[in-house]
Protein backbone atom coordinates (compact mmCIF):
# COMPACT_ATOMS: atom_id res chain seq x y z
CA UNK A 1 0.00 0.00 0.00
CA UNK A 2 1.40 3.40 -0.97
CA UNK A 3 0.77 6.17 1.55
CA UNK A 4 0.80 9.70 0.18
CA UNK A 5 1.85 12.33 2.73
CA UNK A 6 0.18 15.71 3.01
CA UNK A 7 3.33 17.29 1.58
CA UNK A 8 3.21 15.00 -1.45
CA UNK A 9 -0.49 15.69 -1.99
CA UNK A 10 0.23 19.40 -2.09
CA UNK A 11 2.88 18.80 -4.74
CA UNK A 12 0.47 17.13 -7.17
CA UNK A 13 -0.60 19.77 -9.73
CA UNK A 14 -4.29 20.67 -9.56
CA UNK A 15 -4.16 21.91 -13.15
CA UNK A 16 -2.25 20.61 -16.15
CA UNK A 17 -0.25 23.31 -17.88
CA UNK A 18 -1.54 23.52 -21.47
CA UNK A 19 0.59 24.17 -24.52
CA UNK A 20 0.54 27.87 -25.24
CA UNK A 21 2.08 29.50 -28.27
CA UNK A 22 1.91 32.94 -26.66
CA UNK A 23 3.82 31.86 -23.53
CA UNK A 24 7.02 29.87 -23.02
CA UNK A 25 5.83 26.57 -21.54
CA UNK A 26 7.80 23.42 -20.88
CA UNK A 27 8.96 20.92 -18.28
CA UNK A 28 11.83 21.00 -15.82
CA UNK A 29 13.43 17.70 -14.81
CA UNK A 30 13.88 17.84 -11.04
CA UNK A 31 16.08 15.28 -9.30
CA UNK A 32 15.00 16.70 -5.94
CA UNK A 33 11.35 15.91 -6.68
CA UNK A 34 12.04 12.77 -8.70
CA UNK A 35 9.91 13.95 -11.62
CA UNK A 36 9.44 16.63 -14.26
CA UNK A 37 7.50 19.77 -13.38
CA UNK A 38 5.65 22.03 -15.78
CA UNK A 39 6.24 25.75 -16.09
CA UNK A 40 4.46 28.56 -17.94
CA UNK A 41 7.32 31.04 -18.19
CA UNK A 42 11.10 31.07 -18.24
CA UNK A 43 11.00 32.92 -14.93
CA UNK A 44 9.12 30.00 -13.36
CA UNK A 45 11.72 27.60 -14.74
CA UNK A 46 14.53 29.77 -13.39
CA UNK A 47 12.97 29.74 -9.92
CA UNK A 48 12.87 25.94 -10.09
CA UNK A 49 16.60 25.91 -10.87
CA UNK A 50 17.25 28.00 -7.76
CA UNK A 51 15.08 25.75 -5.60
CA UNK A 52 16.75 22.62 -6.97
CA UNK A 53 20.15 23.84 -5.73
CA UNK A 54 18.85 25.19 -2.40
CA UNK A 55 19.86 22.82 0.42
CA UNK A 56 17.12 24.23 2.65
CA UNK A 57 14.39 23.13 0.22
CA UNK A 58 12.91 19.66 0.64
CA UNK A 59 10.58 19.71 -2.36
CA UNK A 60 8.51 21.99 -4.56
CA UNK A 61 5.54 21.56 -6.85
CA UNK A 62 3.84 23.53 -9.60
CA UNK A 63 0.17 24.57 -9.80
CA UNK A 64 -0.33 23.22 -6.25
CA UNK A 65 -3.76 24.41 -5.10
CA UNK A 66 -6.98 26.02 -6.29
CA UNK A 67 -7.79 29.14 -4.29
CA UNK A 68 -11.57 29.85 -4.32
CA UNK A 69 -12.53 33.32 -5.54
CA UNK A 70 -15.85 35.08 -4.93
CA UNK A 71 -16.98 38.49 -6.17
CA UNK A 72 -20.36 40.07 -5.35
CA UNK A 73 -21.54 36.74 -3.97
CA UNK A 74 -20.71 34.92 -7.20
CA UNK A 75 -18.11 32.17 -7.52
CA UNK A 76 -15.35 32.93 -9.98
CA UNK A 77 -12.77 30.71 -11.63
CA UNK A 78 -10.38 29.54 -8.89
CA UNK A 79 -6.95 31.13 -8.74
CA UNK A 80 -4.03 28.68 -9.08
CA UNK A 81 -0.70 29.98 -7.71
CA UNK A 82 2.50 28.90 -9.44
CA UNK A 83 4.38 27.01 -6.75
CA UNK A 84 4.41 25.49 -3.25
CA UNK A 85 7.74 24.98 -1.49
CA UNK A 86 8.47 22.70 1.47
CA UNK A 87 11.62 23.05 3.56
CA UNK A 88 13.94 20.75 5.49
CA UNK A 89 14.55 21.15 9.24
CA UNK A 90 17.53 23.30 10.21
CA UNK A 91 20.38 22.02 12.38
CA UNK A 92 18.49 23.39 15.39
CA UNK A 93 15.46 21.30 14.44
CA UNK A 94 13.29 24.20 13.32
CA UNK A 95 11.41 23.94 10.03
CA UNK A 96 10.39 26.95 8.01
CA UNK A 97 6.73 27.12 7.06
CA UNK A 98 5.88 26.06 3.49
CA UNK A 99 5.74 28.91 0.98
CA UNK A 100 2.89 29.31 -1.48
CA UNK A 101 4.03 31.57 -4.27
CA UNK A 102 3.41 33.34 -7.54
CA UNK A 103 6.12 34.12 -10.10
CA UNK A 104 5.78 37.42 -11.92
CA UNK A 105 7.94 39.91 -13.78
CA UNK A 106 8.07 43.32 -12.09
CA UNK A 107 6.81 45.08 -15.21
CA UNK A 108 3.84 42.72 -15.36
CA UNK A 109 3.07 43.34 -11.69
CA UNK A 110 3.20 47.09 -12.20
CA UNK A 111 1.06 47.01 -15.34
CA UNK A 112 -1.59 44.66 -13.92
CA UNK A 113 -1.53 45.68 -10.26
CA UNK A 114 -5.28 46.24 -10.02
CA UNK A 115 -6.03 42.94 -11.76
CA UNK A 116 -3.74 40.83 -9.56
CA UNK A 117 -4.32 42.50 -6.18
CA UNK A 118 -7.64 40.77 -5.30
CA UNK A 119 -6.26 37.32 -6.21
CA UNK A 120 -3.06 37.84 -4.26
CA UNK A 121 -4.97 39.12 -1.23
CA UNK A 122 -7.15 36.00 -1.15
CA UNK A 123 -4.13 33.74 -1.73
CA UNK A 124 -2.30 35.39 1.16
CA UNK A 125 -5.20 34.66 3.51
CA UNK A 126 -5.54 31.14 2.09
CA UNK A 127 -1.87 30.47 2.87
CA UNK A 128 -2.08 31.96 6.37
CA UNK A 129 -5.08 29.76 7.22
CA UNK A 130 -2.94 26.71 6.45
CA UNK A 131 0.13 27.89 8.31
CA UNK A 132 1.97 28.72 5.08
CA UNK A 133 3.80 31.82 3.94
CA UNK A 134 2.75 33.74 0.83
CA UNK A 135 5.37 35.24 -1.45
CA UNK A 136 5.52 36.85 -4.89
CA UNK A 137 8.78 35.91 -6.61
CA UNK A 138 10.01 38.48 -9.13
CA UNK A 139 12.79 38.74 -11.66
CA UNK A 140 14.69 40.97 -9.21
CA UNK A 141 15.41 38.05 -6.87
CA UNK A 142 15.47 35.32 -9.53
CA UNK A 143 17.47 36.75 -12.45
CA UNK A 144 20.86 37.12 -10.78
CA UNK A 145 24.51 36.14 -11.42
CA UNK A 146 23.87 33.23 -9.04
CA UNK A 147 21.16 31.90 -11.36
CA UNK A 148 23.43 32.20 -14.40
CA UNK A 149 26.11 30.22 -12.56
CA UNK A 150 23.61 27.49 -11.69
CA UNK A 151 22.39 27.28 -15.29
CA UNK A 152 25.97 26.64 -16.35
CA UNK A 153 26.81 24.19 -13.55
CA UNK A 154 23.64 22.08 -13.77
CA UNK A 155 24.92 20.61 -17.04
CA UNK A 156 27.81 19.08 -15.07
CA UNK A 157 25.91 17.98 -11.97
CA UNK A 158 24.91 14.45 -12.93
CA UNK A 159 27.80 13.59 -15.28
CA UNK A 160 30.26 11.85 -12.92
CA UNK A 161 33.88 12.25 -14.12
CA UNK A 162 36.62 9.71 -13.40
CA UNK A 163 37.02 9.32 -9.62
CA UNK A 164 40.82 9.39 -9.86
CA UNK A 165 40.67 12.79 -11.53
CA UNK A 166 38.24 14.11 -8.93
CA UNK A 167 40.49 12.92 -6.10
CA UNK A 168 43.51 14.51 -7.79
CA UNK A 169 41.74 17.88 -7.96
CA UNK A 170 40.73 17.68 -4.31
CA UNK A 171 44.27 16.69 -3.30
CA UNK A 172 45.68 19.76 -5.05
CA UNK A 173 43.18 21.95 -3.24
CA UNK A 174 44.14 20.36 0.08
CA UNK A 175 47.80 21.12 -0.59
CA UNK A 176 47.06 24.83 -1.12
CA UNK A 177 45.72 25.14 2.45
CA UNK A 178 43.60 28.05 1.34
CA UNK A 179 42.02 29.20 -1.89
CA UNK A 180 43.25 29.12 -5.45
CA UNK A 181 41.87 30.55 -8.68
CA UNK A 182 40.38 28.23 -11.29
CA UNK A 183 43.03 29.39 -13.75
CA UNK A 184 45.90 28.63 -11.35
CA UNK A 185 44.49 25.21 -10.50
CA UNK A 186 44.15 24.30 -14.17
CA UNK A 187 47.75 25.34 -14.82
CA UNK A 188 48.93 23.09 -12.00
CA UNK A 189 46.87 20.13 -13.15
CA UNK A 190 47.28 20.48 -16.91
CA UNK A 191 50.79 20.28 -18.42
CA UNK A 192 49.24 20.90 -21.83
CA UNK A 193 46.04 22.56 -23.01
CA UNK A 194 44.46 19.34 -24.29
CA UNK A 195 44.12 18.05 -20.73
CA UNK A 196 42.06 21.10 -19.79
CA UNK A 197 39.19 19.61 -21.80
CA UNK A 198 39.06 16.76 -19.26
CA UNK A 199 39.96 18.60 -16.06
CA UNK A 200 37.71 21.67 -16.39
CA UNK A 201 34.44 19.66 -16.55
CA UNK A 202 35.57 17.76 -13.45
CA UNK A 203 36.06 21.05 -11.60
CA UNK A 204 32.59 22.21 -12.67
CA UNK A 205 31.16 18.91 -11.43
CA UNK A 206 32.80 19.30 -8.02
CA UNK A 207 31.42 22.83 -7.74
CA UNK A 208 27.94 21.72 -8.84
CA UNK A 209 27.92 18.92 -6.26
CA UNK A 210 29.26 21.30 -3.58
CA UNK A 211 32.46 19.38 -2.95
CA UNK A 212 34.36 22.53 -3.90
CA UNK A 213 33.39 25.95 -2.57
CA UNK A 214 33.29 29.10 -4.73
CA UNK A 215 31.38 32.36 -4.43
CA UNK A 216 28.47 31.78 -6.80
CA UNK A 217 26.87 35.12 -5.96
CA UNK A 218 29.34 36.68 -8.40
CA UNK A 219 29.84 35.68 -12.05
CA UNK A 220 31.95 32.52 -12.29
CA UNK A 221 35.22 33.30 -14.08
CA UNK A 222 38.71 31.85 -14.38
CA UNK A 223 39.87 34.08 -11.53
CA UNK A 224 37.14 32.86 -9.16
CA UNK A 225 38.70 31.46 -6.00
CA UNK A 226 38.18 27.78 -5.13
CA UNK A 227 38.48 26.15 -1.71
CA UNK A 228 37.29 23.07 0.13
CA UNK A 229 34.21 23.11 2.41
PDB file of C-alpha atoms in Angstrom:
ATOM      1  CA  UNK A   1       0.000   0.000   0.000  1.00  0.00           C
ATOM      2  CA  UNK A   2       1.398   3.402  -0.968  1.00  0.00           C
ATOM      3  CA  UNK A   3       0.769   6.165   1.551  1.00  0.00           C
ATOM      4  CA  UNK A   4       0.805   9.701   0.181  1.00  0.00           C
ATOM      5  CA  UNK A   5       1.851  12.325   2.732  1.00  0.00           C
ATOM      6  CA  UNK A   6       0.177  15.714   3.015  1.00  0.00           C
ATOM      7  CA  UNK A   7       3.330  17.293   1.584  1.00  0.00           C
ATOM      8  CA  UNK A   8       3.206  14.998  -1.446  1.00  0.00           C
ATOM      9  CA  UNK A   9      -0.494  15.686  -1.990  1.00  0.00           C
ATOM     10  CA  UNK A  10       0.229  19.404  -2.092  1.00  0.00           C
ATOM     11  CA  UNK A  11       2.881  18.799  -4.741  1.00  0.00           C
ATOM     12  CA  UNK A  12       0.468  17.129  -7.172  1.00  0.00           C
ATOM     13  CA  UNK A  13      -0.599  19.766  -9.734  1.00  0.00           C
ATOM     14  CA  UNK A  14      -4.288  20.674  -9.561  1.00  0.00           C
ATOM     15  CA  UNK A  15      -4.157  21.905 -13.149  1.00  0.00           C
ATOM     16  CA  UNK A  16      -2.247  20.607 -16.149  1.00  0.00           C
ATOM     17  CA  UNK A  17      -0.251  23.306 -17.879  1.00  0.00           C
ATOM     18  CA  UNK A  18      -1.543  23.516 -21.473  1.00  0.00           C
ATOM     19  CA  UNK A  19       0.587  24.175 -24.523  1.00  0.00           C
ATOM     20  CA  UNK A  20       0.538  27.870 -25.237  1.00  0.00           C
ATOM     21  CA  UNK A  21       2.081  29.502 -28.271  1.00  0.00           C
ATOM     22  CA  UNK A  22       1.914  32.935 -26.655  1.00  0.00           C
ATOM     23  CA  UNK A  23       3.822  31.864 -23.531  1.00  0.00           C
ATOM     24  CA  UNK A  24       7.016  29.872 -23.023  1.00  0.00           C
ATOM     25  CA  UNK A  25       5.833  26.574 -21.540  1.00  0.00           C
ATOM     26  CA  UNK A  26       7.804  23.424 -20.884  1.00  0.00           C
ATOM     27  CA  UNK A  27       8.957  20.921 -18.281  1.00  0.00           C
ATOM     28  CA  UNK A  28      11.828  21.002 -15.816  1.00  0.00           C
ATOM     29  CA  UNK A  29      13.426  17.698 -14.814  1.00  0.00           C
ATOM     30  CA  UNK A  30      13.876  17.841 -11.041  1.00  0.00           C
ATOM     31  CA  UNK A  31      16.084  15.282  -9.298  1.00  0.00           C
ATOM     32  CA  UNK A  32      15.003  16.698  -5.940  1.00  0.00           C
ATOM     33  CA  UNK A  33      11.350  15.906  -6.679  1.00  0.00           C
ATOM     34  CA  UNK A  34      12.038  12.774  -8.703  1.00  0.00           C
ATOM     35  CA  UNK A  35       9.912  13.947 -11.617  1.00  0.00           C
ATOM     36  CA  UNK A  36       9.443  16.630 -14.256  1.00  0.00           C
ATOM     37  CA  UNK A  37       7.502  19.769 -13.380  1.00  0.00           C
ATOM     38  CA  UNK A  38       5.649  22.027 -15.782  1.00  0.00           C
ATOM     39  CA  UNK A  39       6.240  25.747 -16.091  1.00  0.00           C
ATOM     40  CA  UNK A  40       4.461  28.557 -17.938  1.00  0.00           C
ATOM     41  CA  UNK A  41       7.321  31.036 -18.192  1.00  0.00           C
ATOM     42  CA  UNK A  42      11.103  31.068 -18.244  1.00  0.00           C
ATOM     43  CA  UNK A  43      11.003  32.921 -14.935  1.00  0.00           C
ATOM     44  CA  UNK A  44       9.119  30.001 -13.357  1.00  0.00           C
ATOM     45  CA  UNK A  45      11.720  27.600 -14.744  1.00  0.00           C
ATOM     46  CA  UNK A  46      14.526  29.768 -13.389  1.00  0.00           C
ATOM     47  CA  UNK A  47      12.973  29.743  -9.919  1.00  0.00           C
ATOM     48  CA  UNK A  48      12.870  25.943 -10.092  1.00  0.00           C
ATOM     49  CA  UNK A  49      16.598  25.908 -10.870  1.00  0.00           C
ATOM     50  CA  UNK A  50      17.252  28.001  -7.763  1.00  0.00           C
ATOM     51  CA  UNK A  51      15.076  25.754  -5.599  1.00  0.00           C
ATOM     52  CA  UNK A  52      16.747  22.621  -6.966  1.00  0.00           C
ATOM     53  CA  UNK A  53      20.152  23.841  -5.727  1.00  0.00           C
ATOM     54  CA  UNK A  54      18.853  25.192  -2.399  1.00  0.00           C
ATOM     55  CA  UNK A  55      19.856  22.822   0.415  1.00  0.00           C
ATOM     56  CA  UNK A  56      17.116  24.234   2.649  1.00  0.00           C
ATOM     57  CA  UNK A  57      14.393  23.129   0.215  1.00  0.00           C
ATOM     58  CA  UNK A  58      12.914  19.660   0.644  1.00  0.00           C
ATOM     59  CA  UNK A  59      10.578  19.709  -2.359  1.00  0.00           C
ATOM     60  CA  UNK A  60       8.512  21.988  -4.556  1.00  0.00           C
ATOM     61  CA  UNK A  61       5.538  21.559  -6.848  1.00  0.00           C
ATOM     62  CA  UNK A  62       3.843  23.526  -9.597  1.00  0.00           C
ATOM     63  CA  UNK A  63       0.168  24.569  -9.801  1.00  0.00           C
ATOM     64  CA  UNK A  64      -0.328  23.218  -6.251  1.00  0.00           C
ATOM     65  CA  UNK A  65      -3.759  24.412  -5.102  1.00  0.00           C
ATOM     66  CA  UNK A  66      -6.979  26.019  -6.290  1.00  0.00           C
ATOM     67  CA  UNK A  67      -7.790  29.136  -4.287  1.00  0.00           C
ATOM     68  CA  UNK A  68     -11.567  29.847  -4.322  1.00  0.00           C
ATOM     69  CA  UNK A  69     -12.534  33.318  -5.542  1.00  0.00           C
ATOM     70  CA  UNK A  70     -15.845  35.080  -4.929  1.00  0.00           C
ATOM     71  CA  UNK A  71     -16.985  38.494  -6.173  1.00  0.00           C
ATOM     72  CA  UNK A  72     -20.355  40.068  -5.353  1.00  0.00           C
ATOM     73  CA  UNK A  73     -21.543  36.739  -3.966  1.00  0.00           C
ATOM     74  CA  UNK A  74     -20.708  34.920  -7.200  1.00  0.00           C
ATOM     75  CA  UNK A  75     -18.110  32.170  -7.515  1.00  0.00           C
ATOM     76  CA  UNK A  76     -15.350  32.929  -9.984  1.00  0.00           C
ATOM     77  CA  UNK A  77     -12.772  30.711 -11.632  1.00  0.00           C
ATOM     78  CA  UNK A  78     -10.375  29.540  -8.888  1.00  0.00           C
ATOM     79  CA  UNK A  79      -6.947  31.133  -8.742  1.00  0.00           C
ATOM     80  CA  UNK A  80      -4.033  28.684  -9.076  1.00  0.00           C
ATOM     81  CA  UNK A  81      -0.697  29.981  -7.711  1.00  0.00           C
ATOM     82  CA  UNK A  82       2.497  28.899  -9.437  1.00  0.00           C
ATOM     83  CA  UNK A  83       4.378  27.007  -6.745  1.00  0.00           C
ATOM     84  CA  UNK A  84       4.411  25.494  -3.251  1.00  0.00           C
ATOM     85  CA  UNK A  85       7.739  24.985  -1.489  1.00  0.00           C
ATOM     86  CA  UNK A  86       8.465  22.697   1.471  1.00  0.00           C
ATOM     87  CA  UNK A  87      11.616  23.049   3.559  1.00  0.00           C
ATOM     88  CA  UNK A  88      13.943  20.752   5.488  1.00  0.00           C
ATOM     89  CA  UNK A  89      14.550  21.150   9.238  1.00  0.00           C
ATOM     90  CA  UNK A  90      17.530  23.301  10.208  1.00  0.00           C
ATOM     91  CA  UNK A  91      20.381  22.020  12.384  1.00  0.00           C
ATOM     92  CA  UNK A  92      18.492  23.386  15.390  1.00  0.00           C
ATOM     93  CA  UNK A  93      15.462  21.300  14.438  1.00  0.00           C
ATOM     94  CA  UNK A  94      13.289  24.201  13.321  1.00  0.00           C
ATOM     95  CA  UNK A  95      11.414  23.940  10.034  1.00  0.00           C
ATOM     96  CA  UNK A  96      10.387  26.950   8.007  1.00  0.00           C
ATOM     97  CA  UNK A  97       6.728  27.123   7.064  1.00  0.00           C
ATOM     98  CA  UNK A  98       5.877  26.060   3.495  1.00  0.00           C
ATOM     99  CA  UNK A  99       5.741  28.907   0.980  1.00  0.00           C
ATOM    100  CA  UNK A 100       2.890  29.309  -1.483  1.00  0.00           C
ATOM    101  CA  UNK A 101       4.034  31.567  -4.267  1.00  0.00           C
ATOM    102  CA  UNK A 102       3.407  33.344  -7.536  1.00  0.00           C
ATOM    103  CA  UNK A 103       6.120  34.118 -10.103  1.00  0.00           C
ATOM    104  CA  UNK A 104       5.785  37.422 -11.917  1.00  0.00           C
ATOM    105  CA  UNK A 105       7.945  39.906 -13.784  1.00  0.00           C
ATOM    106  CA  UNK A 106       8.068  43.316 -12.092  1.00  0.00           C
ATOM    107  CA  UNK A 107       6.811  45.082 -15.208  1.00  0.00           C
ATOM    108  CA  UNK A 108       3.841  42.718 -15.364  1.00  0.00           C
ATOM    109  CA  UNK A 109       3.072  43.339 -11.691  1.00  0.00           C
ATOM    110  CA  UNK A 110       3.200  47.092 -12.199  1.00  0.00           C
ATOM    111  CA  UNK A 111       1.059  47.014 -15.342  1.00  0.00           C
ATOM    112  CA  UNK A 112      -1.595  44.665 -13.925  1.00  0.00           C
ATOM    113  CA  UNK A 113      -1.529  45.675 -10.261  1.00  0.00           C
ATOM    114  CA  UNK A 114      -5.284  46.242 -10.020  1.00  0.00           C
ATOM    115  CA  UNK A 115      -6.030  42.937 -11.756  1.00  0.00           C
ATOM    116  CA  UNK A 116      -3.740  40.835  -9.557  1.00  0.00           C
ATOM    117  CA  UNK A 117      -4.322  42.499  -6.182  1.00  0.00           C
ATOM    118  CA  UNK A 118      -7.645  40.767  -5.299  1.00  0.00           C
ATOM    119  CA  UNK A 119      -6.264  37.323  -6.211  1.00  0.00           C
ATOM    120  CA  UNK A 120      -3.061  37.840  -4.263  1.00  0.00           C
ATOM    121  CA  UNK A 121      -4.970  39.121  -1.232  1.00  0.00           C
ATOM    122  CA  UNK A 122      -7.151  36.005  -1.152  1.00  0.00           C
ATOM    123  CA  UNK A 123      -4.135  33.742  -1.726  1.00  0.00           C
ATOM    124  CA  UNK A 124      -2.296  35.395   1.161  1.00  0.00           C
ATOM    125  CA  UNK A 125      -5.195  34.663   3.514  1.00  0.00           C
ATOM    126  CA  UNK A 126      -5.537  31.139   2.086  1.00  0.00           C
ATOM    127  CA  UNK A 127      -1.872  30.469   2.870  1.00  0.00           C
ATOM    128  CA  UNK A 128      -2.081  31.962   6.369  1.00  0.00           C
ATOM    129  CA  UNK A 129      -5.076  29.761   7.220  1.00  0.00           C
ATOM    130  CA  UNK A 130      -2.938  26.708   6.451  1.00  0.00           C
ATOM    131  CA  UNK A 131       0.126  27.892   8.305  1.00  0.00           C
ATOM    132  CA  UNK A 132       1.969  28.721   5.080  1.00  0.00           C
ATOM    133  CA  UNK A 133       3.801  31.818   3.945  1.00  0.00           C
ATOM    134  CA  UNK A 134       2.753  33.745   0.834  1.00  0.00           C
ATOM    135  CA  UNK A 135       5.374  35.237  -1.449  1.00  0.00           C
ATOM    136  CA  UNK A 136       5.516  36.851  -4.886  1.00  0.00           C
ATOM    137  CA  UNK A 137       8.779  35.908  -6.608  1.00  0.00           C
ATOM    138  CA  UNK A 138      10.010  38.485  -9.133  1.00  0.00           C
ATOM    139  CA  UNK A 139      12.792  38.741 -11.664  1.00  0.00           C
ATOM    140  CA  UNK A 140      14.690  40.969  -9.210  1.00  0.00           C
ATOM    141  CA  UNK A 141      15.410  38.051  -6.875  1.00  0.00           C
ATOM    142  CA  UNK A 142      15.474  35.318  -9.535  1.00  0.00           C
ATOM    143  CA  UNK A 143      17.467  36.751 -12.454  1.00  0.00           C
ATOM    144  CA  UNK A 144      20.865  37.120 -10.776  1.00  0.00           C
ATOM    145  CA  UNK A 145      24.511  36.142 -11.422  1.00  0.00           C
ATOM    146  CA  UNK A 146      23.869  33.229  -9.043  1.00  0.00           C
ATOM    147  CA  UNK A 147      21.161  31.902 -11.360  1.00  0.00           C
ATOM    148  CA  UNK A 148      23.433  32.198 -14.401  1.00  0.00           C
ATOM    149  CA  UNK A 149      26.106  30.220 -12.562  1.00  0.00           C
ATOM    150  CA  UNK A 150      23.612  27.485 -11.694  1.00  0.00           C
ATOM    151  CA  UNK A 151      22.385  27.284 -15.286  1.00  0.00           C
ATOM    152  CA  UNK A 152      25.969  26.640 -16.354  1.00  0.00           C
ATOM    153  CA  UNK A 153      26.806  24.192 -13.549  1.00  0.00           C
ATOM    154  CA  UNK A 154      23.637  22.078 -13.769  1.00  0.00           C
ATOM    155  CA  UNK A 155      24.925  20.609 -17.036  1.00  0.00           C
ATOM    156  CA  UNK A 156      27.811  19.078 -15.075  1.00  0.00           C
ATOM    157  CA  UNK A 157      25.909  17.980 -11.970  1.00  0.00           C
ATOM    158  CA  UNK A 158      24.907  14.450 -12.929  1.00  0.00           C
ATOM    159  CA  UNK A 159      27.800  13.588 -15.278  1.00  0.00           C
ATOM    160  CA  UNK A 160      30.256  11.851 -12.924  1.00  0.00           C
ATOM    161  CA  UNK A 161      33.880  12.247 -14.121  1.00  0.00           C
ATOM    162  CA  UNK A 162      36.623   9.715 -13.398  1.00  0.00           C
ATOM    163  CA  UNK A 163      37.024   9.322  -9.621  1.00  0.00           C
ATOM    164  CA  UNK A 164      40.825   9.386  -9.865  1.00  0.00           C
ATOM    165  CA  UNK A 165      40.672  12.793 -11.530  1.00  0.00           C
ATOM    166  CA  UNK A 166      38.240  14.106  -8.928  1.00  0.00           C
ATOM    167  CA  UNK A 167      40.495  12.924  -6.098  1.00  0.00           C
ATOM    168  CA  UNK A 168      43.507  14.511  -7.791  1.00  0.00           C
ATOM    169  CA  UNK A 169      41.736  17.881  -7.956  1.00  0.00           C
ATOM    170  CA  UNK A 170      40.725  17.677  -4.308  1.00  0.00           C
ATOM    171  CA  UNK A 171      44.274  16.687  -3.298  1.00  0.00           C
ATOM    172  CA  UNK A 172      45.676  19.756  -5.052  1.00  0.00           C
ATOM    173  CA  UNK A 173      43.180  21.949  -3.237  1.00  0.00           C
ATOM    174  CA  UNK A 174      44.140  20.363   0.078  1.00  0.00           C
ATOM    175  CA  UNK A 175      47.799  21.124  -0.595  1.00  0.00           C
ATOM    176  CA  UNK A 176      47.063  24.828  -1.119  1.00  0.00           C
ATOM    177  CA  UNK A 177      45.715  25.143   2.451  1.00  0.00           C
ATOM    178  CA  UNK A 178      43.600  28.049   1.338  1.00  0.00           C
ATOM    179  CA  UNK A 179      42.021  29.205  -1.886  1.00  0.00           C
ATOM    180  CA  UNK A 180      43.249  29.116  -5.454  1.00  0.00           C
ATOM    181  CA  UNK A 181      41.865  30.548  -8.678  1.00  0.00           C
ATOM    182  CA  UNK A 182      40.382  28.234 -11.285  1.00  0.00           C
ATOM    183  CA  UNK A 183      43.027  29.387 -13.748  1.00  0.00           C
ATOM    184  CA  UNK A 184      45.905  28.628 -11.349  1.00  0.00           C
ATOM    185  CA  UNK A 185      44.485  25.209 -10.498  1.00  0.00           C
ATOM    186  CA  UNK A 186      44.148  24.298 -14.174  1.00  0.00           C
ATOM    187  CA  UNK A 187      47.750  25.345 -14.823  1.00  0.00           C
ATOM    188  CA  UNK A 188      48.932  23.089 -12.000  1.00  0.00           C
ATOM    189  CA  UNK A 189      46.866  20.128 -13.151  1.00  0.00           C
ATOM    190  CA  UNK A 190      47.277  20.476 -16.909  1.00  0.00           C
ATOM    191  CA  UNK A 191      50.786  20.279 -18.420  1.00  0.00           C
ATOM    192  CA  UNK A 192      49.241  20.905 -21.834  1.00  0.00           C
ATOM    193  CA  UNK A 193      46.043  22.563 -23.012  1.00  0.00           C
ATOM    194  CA  UNK A 194      44.465  19.342 -24.293  1.00  0.00           C
ATOM    195  CA  UNK A 195      44.120  18.048 -20.734  1.00  0.00           C
ATOM    196  CA  UNK A 196      42.063  21.103 -19.790  1.00  0.00           C
ATOM    197  CA  UNK A 197      39.188  19.614 -21.800  1.00  0.00           C
ATOM    198  CA  UNK A 198      39.056  16.763 -19.265  1.00  0.00           C
ATOM    199  CA  UNK A 199      39.958  18.600 -16.062  1.00  0.00           C
ATOM    200  CA  UNK A 200      37.711  21.672 -16.388  1.00  0.00           C
ATOM    201  CA  UNK A 201      34.443  19.656 -16.552  1.00  0.00           C
ATOM    202  CA  UNK A 202      35.571  17.760 -13.446  1.00  0.00           C
ATOM    203  CA  UNK A 203      36.058  21.050 -11.598  1.00  0.00           C
ATOM    204  CA  UNK A 204      32.587  22.210 -12.674  1.00  0.00           C
ATOM    205  CA  UNK A 205      31.160  18.910 -11.432  1.00  0.00           C
ATOM    206  CA  UNK A 206      32.802  19.298  -8.023  1.00  0.00           C
ATOM    207  CA  UNK A 207      31.423  22.831  -7.737  1.00  0.00           C
ATOM    208  CA  UNK A 208      27.942  21.722  -8.843  1.00  0.00           C
ATOM    209  CA  UNK A 209      27.915  18.924  -6.260  1.00  0.00           C
ATOM    210  CA  UNK A 210      29.262  21.298  -3.583  1.00  0.00           C
ATOM    211  CA  UNK A 211      32.463  19.376  -2.950  1.00  0.00           C
ATOM    212  CA  UNK A 212      34.362  22.526  -3.902  1.00  0.00           C
ATOM    213  CA  UNK A 213      33.391  25.951  -2.573  1.00  0.00           C
ATOM    214  CA  UNK A 214      33.292  29.095  -4.725  1.00  0.00           C
ATOM    215  CA  UNK A 215      31.381  32.355  -4.426  1.00  0.00           C
ATOM    216  CA  UNK A 216      28.466  31.783  -6.796  1.00  0.00           C
ATOM    217  CA  UNK A 217      26.868  35.120  -5.963  1.00  0.00           C
ATOM    218  CA  UNK A 218      29.336  36.677  -8.395  1.00  0.00           C
ATOM    219  CA  UNK A 219      29.844  35.678 -12.052  1.00  0.00           C
ATOM    220  CA  UNK A 220      31.952  32.521 -12.288  1.00  0.00           C
ATOM    221  CA  UNK A 221      35.222  33.301 -14.084  1.00  0.00           C
ATOM    222  CA  UNK A 222      38.705  31.854 -14.378  1.00  0.00           C
ATOM    223  CA  UNK A 223      39.873  34.085 -11.528  1.00  0.00           C
ATOM    224  CA  UNK A 224      37.141  32.865  -9.157  1.00  0.00           C
ATOM    225  CA  UNK A 225      38.701  31.457  -5.995  1.00  0.00           C
ATOM    226  CA  UNK A 226      38.178  27.783  -5.131  1.00  0.00           C
ATOM    227  CA  UNK A 227      38.480  26.154  -1.714  1.00  0.00           C
ATOM    228  CA  UNK A 228      37.287  23.071   0.133  1.00  0.00           C
ATOM    229  CA  UNK A 229      34.206  23.106   2.409  1.00  0.00           C
TER     230      UNK A 229
END
